[in-house]
Short mmCIF file of C-alpha atoms in Angstrom, two decimals:
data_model
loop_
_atom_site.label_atom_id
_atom_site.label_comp_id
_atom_site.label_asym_id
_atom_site.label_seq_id
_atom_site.Cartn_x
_atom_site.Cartn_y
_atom_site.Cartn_z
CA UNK A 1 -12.08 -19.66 -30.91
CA UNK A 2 -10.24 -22.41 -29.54
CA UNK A 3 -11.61 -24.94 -26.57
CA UNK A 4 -8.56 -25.73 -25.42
CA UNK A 5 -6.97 -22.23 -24.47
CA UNK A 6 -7.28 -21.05 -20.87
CA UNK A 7 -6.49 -17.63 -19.61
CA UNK A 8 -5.87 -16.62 -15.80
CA UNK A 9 -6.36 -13.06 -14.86
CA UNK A 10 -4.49 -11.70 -12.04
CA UNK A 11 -5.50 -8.23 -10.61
CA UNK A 12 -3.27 -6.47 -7.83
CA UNK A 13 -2.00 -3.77 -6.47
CA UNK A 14 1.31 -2.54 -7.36
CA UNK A 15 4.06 -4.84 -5.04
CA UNK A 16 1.45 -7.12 -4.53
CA UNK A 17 3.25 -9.93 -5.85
CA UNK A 18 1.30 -10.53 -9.32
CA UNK A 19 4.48 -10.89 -11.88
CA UNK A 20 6.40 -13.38 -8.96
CA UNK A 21 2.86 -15.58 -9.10
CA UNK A 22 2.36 -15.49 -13.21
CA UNK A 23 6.27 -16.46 -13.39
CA UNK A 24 5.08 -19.42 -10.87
CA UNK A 25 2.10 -20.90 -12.85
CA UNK A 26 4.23 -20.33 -15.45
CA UNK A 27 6.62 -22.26 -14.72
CA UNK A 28 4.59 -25.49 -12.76
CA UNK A 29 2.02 -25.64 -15.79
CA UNK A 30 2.47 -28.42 -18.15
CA UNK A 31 1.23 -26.83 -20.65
CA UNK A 32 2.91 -23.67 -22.18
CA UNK A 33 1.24 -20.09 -20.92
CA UNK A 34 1.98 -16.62 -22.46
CA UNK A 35 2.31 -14.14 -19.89
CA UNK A 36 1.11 -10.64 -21.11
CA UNK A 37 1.22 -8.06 -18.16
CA UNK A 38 0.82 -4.01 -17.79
CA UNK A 39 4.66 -3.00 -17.40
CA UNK A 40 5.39 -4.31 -20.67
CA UNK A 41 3.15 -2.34 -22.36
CA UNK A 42 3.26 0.37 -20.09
CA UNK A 43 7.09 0.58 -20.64
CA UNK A 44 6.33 0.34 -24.34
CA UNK A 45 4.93 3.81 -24.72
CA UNK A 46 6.84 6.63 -25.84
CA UNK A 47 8.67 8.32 -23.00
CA UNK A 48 6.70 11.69 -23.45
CA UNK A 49 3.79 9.56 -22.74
CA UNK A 50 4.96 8.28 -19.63
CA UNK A 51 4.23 11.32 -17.45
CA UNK A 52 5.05 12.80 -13.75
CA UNK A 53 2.80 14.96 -12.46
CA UNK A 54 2.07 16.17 -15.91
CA UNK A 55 -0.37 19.11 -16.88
CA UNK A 56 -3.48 18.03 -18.66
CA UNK A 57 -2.10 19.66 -22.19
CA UNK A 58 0.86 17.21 -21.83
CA UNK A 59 1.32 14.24 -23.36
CA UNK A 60 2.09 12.56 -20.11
CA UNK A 61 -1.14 13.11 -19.29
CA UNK A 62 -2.50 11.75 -22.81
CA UNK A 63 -0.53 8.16 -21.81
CA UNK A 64 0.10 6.92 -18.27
CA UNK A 65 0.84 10.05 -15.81
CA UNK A 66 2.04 9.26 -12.08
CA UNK A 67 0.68 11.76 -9.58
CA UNK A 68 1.44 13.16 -5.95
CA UNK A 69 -1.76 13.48 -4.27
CA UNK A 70 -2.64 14.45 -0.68
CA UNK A 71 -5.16 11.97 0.75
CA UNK A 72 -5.64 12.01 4.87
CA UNK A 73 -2.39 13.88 5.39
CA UNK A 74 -0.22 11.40 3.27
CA UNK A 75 1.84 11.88 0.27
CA UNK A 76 0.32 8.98 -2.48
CA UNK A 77 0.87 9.00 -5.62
CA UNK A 78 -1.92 7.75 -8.37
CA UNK A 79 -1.53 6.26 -11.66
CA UNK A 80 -4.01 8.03 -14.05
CA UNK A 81 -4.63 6.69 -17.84
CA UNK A 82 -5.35 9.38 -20.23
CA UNK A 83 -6.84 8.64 -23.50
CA UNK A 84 -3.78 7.26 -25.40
CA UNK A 85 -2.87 4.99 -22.33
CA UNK A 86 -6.85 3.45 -21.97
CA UNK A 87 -6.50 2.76 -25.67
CA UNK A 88 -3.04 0.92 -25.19
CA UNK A 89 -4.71 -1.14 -22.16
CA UNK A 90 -7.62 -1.68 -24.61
CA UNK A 91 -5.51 -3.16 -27.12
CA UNK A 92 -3.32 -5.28 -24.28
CA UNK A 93 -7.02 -7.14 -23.62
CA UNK A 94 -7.51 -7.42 -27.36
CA UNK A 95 -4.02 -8.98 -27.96
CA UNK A 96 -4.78 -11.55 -25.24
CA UNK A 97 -8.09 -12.65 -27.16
CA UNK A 98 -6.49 -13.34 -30.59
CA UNK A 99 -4.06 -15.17 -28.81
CA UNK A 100 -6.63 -17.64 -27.05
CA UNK A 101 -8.23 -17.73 -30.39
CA UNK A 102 -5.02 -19.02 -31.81
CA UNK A 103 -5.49 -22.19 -28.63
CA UNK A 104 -2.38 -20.21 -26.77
CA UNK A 105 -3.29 -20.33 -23.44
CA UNK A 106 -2.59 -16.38 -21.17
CA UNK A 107 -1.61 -14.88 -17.97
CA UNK A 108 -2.89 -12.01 -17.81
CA UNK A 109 -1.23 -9.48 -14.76
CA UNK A 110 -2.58 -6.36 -14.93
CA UNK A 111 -3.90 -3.70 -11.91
CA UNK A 112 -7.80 -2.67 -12.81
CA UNK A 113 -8.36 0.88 -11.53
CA UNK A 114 -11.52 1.51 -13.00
CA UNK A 115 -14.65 0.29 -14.15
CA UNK A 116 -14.45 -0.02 -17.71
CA UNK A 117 -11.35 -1.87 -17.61
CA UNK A 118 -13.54 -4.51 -15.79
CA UNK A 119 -15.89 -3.94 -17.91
CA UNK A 120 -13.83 -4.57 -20.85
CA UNK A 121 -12.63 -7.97 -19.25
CA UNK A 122 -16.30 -9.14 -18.65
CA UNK A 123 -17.38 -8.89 -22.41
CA UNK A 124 -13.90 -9.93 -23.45
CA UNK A 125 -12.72 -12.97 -22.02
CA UNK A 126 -16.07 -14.19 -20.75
CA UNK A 127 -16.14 -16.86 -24.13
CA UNK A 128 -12.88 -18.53 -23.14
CA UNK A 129 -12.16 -20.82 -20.25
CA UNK A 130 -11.00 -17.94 -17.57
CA UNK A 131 -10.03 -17.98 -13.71
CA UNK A 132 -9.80 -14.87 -12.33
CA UNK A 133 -7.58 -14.31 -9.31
CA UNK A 134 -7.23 -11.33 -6.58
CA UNK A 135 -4.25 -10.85 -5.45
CA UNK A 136 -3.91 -9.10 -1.92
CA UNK A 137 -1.28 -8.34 0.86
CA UNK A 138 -1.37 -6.48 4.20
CA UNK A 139 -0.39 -2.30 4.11
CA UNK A 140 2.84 -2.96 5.90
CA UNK A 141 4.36 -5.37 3.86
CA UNK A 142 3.22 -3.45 0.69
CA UNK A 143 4.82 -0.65 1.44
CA UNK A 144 8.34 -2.41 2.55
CA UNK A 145 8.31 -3.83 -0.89
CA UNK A 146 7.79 -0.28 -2.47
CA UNK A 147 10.52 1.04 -0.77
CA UNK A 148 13.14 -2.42 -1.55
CA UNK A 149 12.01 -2.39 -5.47
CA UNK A 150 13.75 0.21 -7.74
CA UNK A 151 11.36 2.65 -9.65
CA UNK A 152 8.49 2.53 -7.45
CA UNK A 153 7.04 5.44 -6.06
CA UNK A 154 6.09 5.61 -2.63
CA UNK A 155 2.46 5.23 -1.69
CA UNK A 156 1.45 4.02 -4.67
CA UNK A 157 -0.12 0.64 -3.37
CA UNK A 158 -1.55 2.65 -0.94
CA UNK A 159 -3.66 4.46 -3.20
CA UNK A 160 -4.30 1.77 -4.80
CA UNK A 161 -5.93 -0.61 -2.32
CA UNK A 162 -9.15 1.67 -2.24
CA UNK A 163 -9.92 0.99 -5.85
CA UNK A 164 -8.39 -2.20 -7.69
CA UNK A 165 -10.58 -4.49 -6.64
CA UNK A 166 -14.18 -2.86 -6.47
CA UNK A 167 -15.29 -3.84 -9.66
CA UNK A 168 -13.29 -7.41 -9.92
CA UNK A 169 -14.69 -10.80 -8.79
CA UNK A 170 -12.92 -13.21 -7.77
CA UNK A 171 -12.67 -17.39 -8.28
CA UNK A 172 -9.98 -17.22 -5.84
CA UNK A 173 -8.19 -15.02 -3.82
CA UNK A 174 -4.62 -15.53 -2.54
CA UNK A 175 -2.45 -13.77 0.30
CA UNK A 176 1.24 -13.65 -0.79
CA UNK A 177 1.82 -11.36 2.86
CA UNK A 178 3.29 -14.37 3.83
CA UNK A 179 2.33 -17.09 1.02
CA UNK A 180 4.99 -17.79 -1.29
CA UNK A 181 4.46 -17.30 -5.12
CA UNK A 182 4.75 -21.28 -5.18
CA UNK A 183 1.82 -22.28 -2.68
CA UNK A 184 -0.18 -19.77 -5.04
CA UNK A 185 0.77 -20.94 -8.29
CA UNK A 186 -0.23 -24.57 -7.06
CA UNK A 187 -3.62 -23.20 -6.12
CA UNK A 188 -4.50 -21.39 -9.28
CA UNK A 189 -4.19 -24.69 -11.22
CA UNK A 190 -5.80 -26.68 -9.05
CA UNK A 191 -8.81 -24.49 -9.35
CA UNK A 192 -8.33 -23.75 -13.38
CA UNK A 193 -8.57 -27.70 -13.43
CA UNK A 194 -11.33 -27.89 -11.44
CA UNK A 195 -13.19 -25.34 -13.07
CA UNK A 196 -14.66 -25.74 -16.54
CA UNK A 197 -15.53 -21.98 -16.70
CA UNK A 198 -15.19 -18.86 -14.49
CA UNK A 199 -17.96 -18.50 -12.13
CA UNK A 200 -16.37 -14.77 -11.50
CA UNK A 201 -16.07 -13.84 -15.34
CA UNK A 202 -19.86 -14.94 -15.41
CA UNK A 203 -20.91 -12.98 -12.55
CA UNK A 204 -18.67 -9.72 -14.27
CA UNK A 205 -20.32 -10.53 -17.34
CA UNK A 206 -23.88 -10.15 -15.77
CA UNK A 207 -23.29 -6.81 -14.49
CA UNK A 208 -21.65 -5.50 -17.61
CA UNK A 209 -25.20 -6.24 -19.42
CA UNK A 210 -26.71 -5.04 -16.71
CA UNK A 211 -24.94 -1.35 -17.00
CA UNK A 212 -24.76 -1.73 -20.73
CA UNK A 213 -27.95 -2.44 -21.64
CA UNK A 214 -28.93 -3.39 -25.27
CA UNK A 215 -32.10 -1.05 -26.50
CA UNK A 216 -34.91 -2.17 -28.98
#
């Protein structure tokens, strides 16, 4: 493993403004950063894996599935990860650790909806010199950016809210409702220069050994 490589995390919703904020740190670091995000690999599964609304005997539902679901009256749609897609998002996290090994320093933009994936990050990235950032942004302007972005389905930030960031913490947390990607690029390195480890992966870390404990 390499001291000098850094990785920043960056968990959103969908529209939240993640891949405008990793293009900005990208771009103000001096030093070169790797940006590895879920759409990439999410687009790179086969199309038959990519489901809508798929039955559970379909391979959509085996890979990444988007689903309508009725929640309060409203029409939301959820992202669900079958088997193949948790093992593609496993493998994402894994790619990102043999890079830092190699001293290439990550942004990572990805949307955790579920424990394990957190749980994965903890035990993960926990060696290496992390930050992890929240990324969050009122209802309202969420879902005008749904509607102004091409292949987005509506609601899907919605659904979203409830869930990506319960099992996250956070070294800081940034607004882009009305921040610009710039203001929160400056603020990430400040703090990833400030920081000599992640407080957050730590804590993460903690409860990951505390749910996964090791028997005699």
């Amino acid at each position: 493993m390499s001291d000098k490589s850094k990785i920043i995390l960056i968990n959103g919703t969908s529209s939240a403004g993640k891949s405008s904020l990793a293009k900005a740190i990208q771009s103000l670091a001096r030093d070169p950063y790797q940006i590895v995000s879920l759409d990439e690999y999410r687009d790179g599964m086969p199309d038959r894996f990519r489901g809508l609304n798929s039955e559970s005997d379909e391979p959509g539902a085996n890979g990444l599935n988007v689903v309508a679901k009725s929640v309060n009256g409203s029409r939301l749609t959820h992202i669900e990860f079958g088997l193949y897609g948790e093992k593609v998002l496993r493998g994402m996290k894994l790619a990102v650790v043999q890079l830092a090994k190699l001293g290439i320093n990550v942004i990572v933009d990805d949307m955790v909806t579920y424990r394990e994936a957190a749980h994965d990050y903890a035990s993960l990235f926990q060696p290496f010199h992390t930050i992890v950032i929240g990324v969050h942004c009122d209802l309202d302007v969420l879902k005008r950016r749904e509607q102004q972005r091409e292949g987005r389905f509506p609601g899907t930030a919605e659904m979203q809210l409830s869930v990506v960031h319960r099992w996250m913490q956070y070294d800081l947390n940034i607004d882009t409702t009305y921040r610009s990607s710039l203001g929160g690029a400056i603020e990430a390195l400040s703090t990833l220069t400030t920081s000599r480890q992640s407080r957050a992966i730590d804590r993460m870390f903690k409860n990951y050994k505390l749910s996964h404990p090791v028997s005699d």
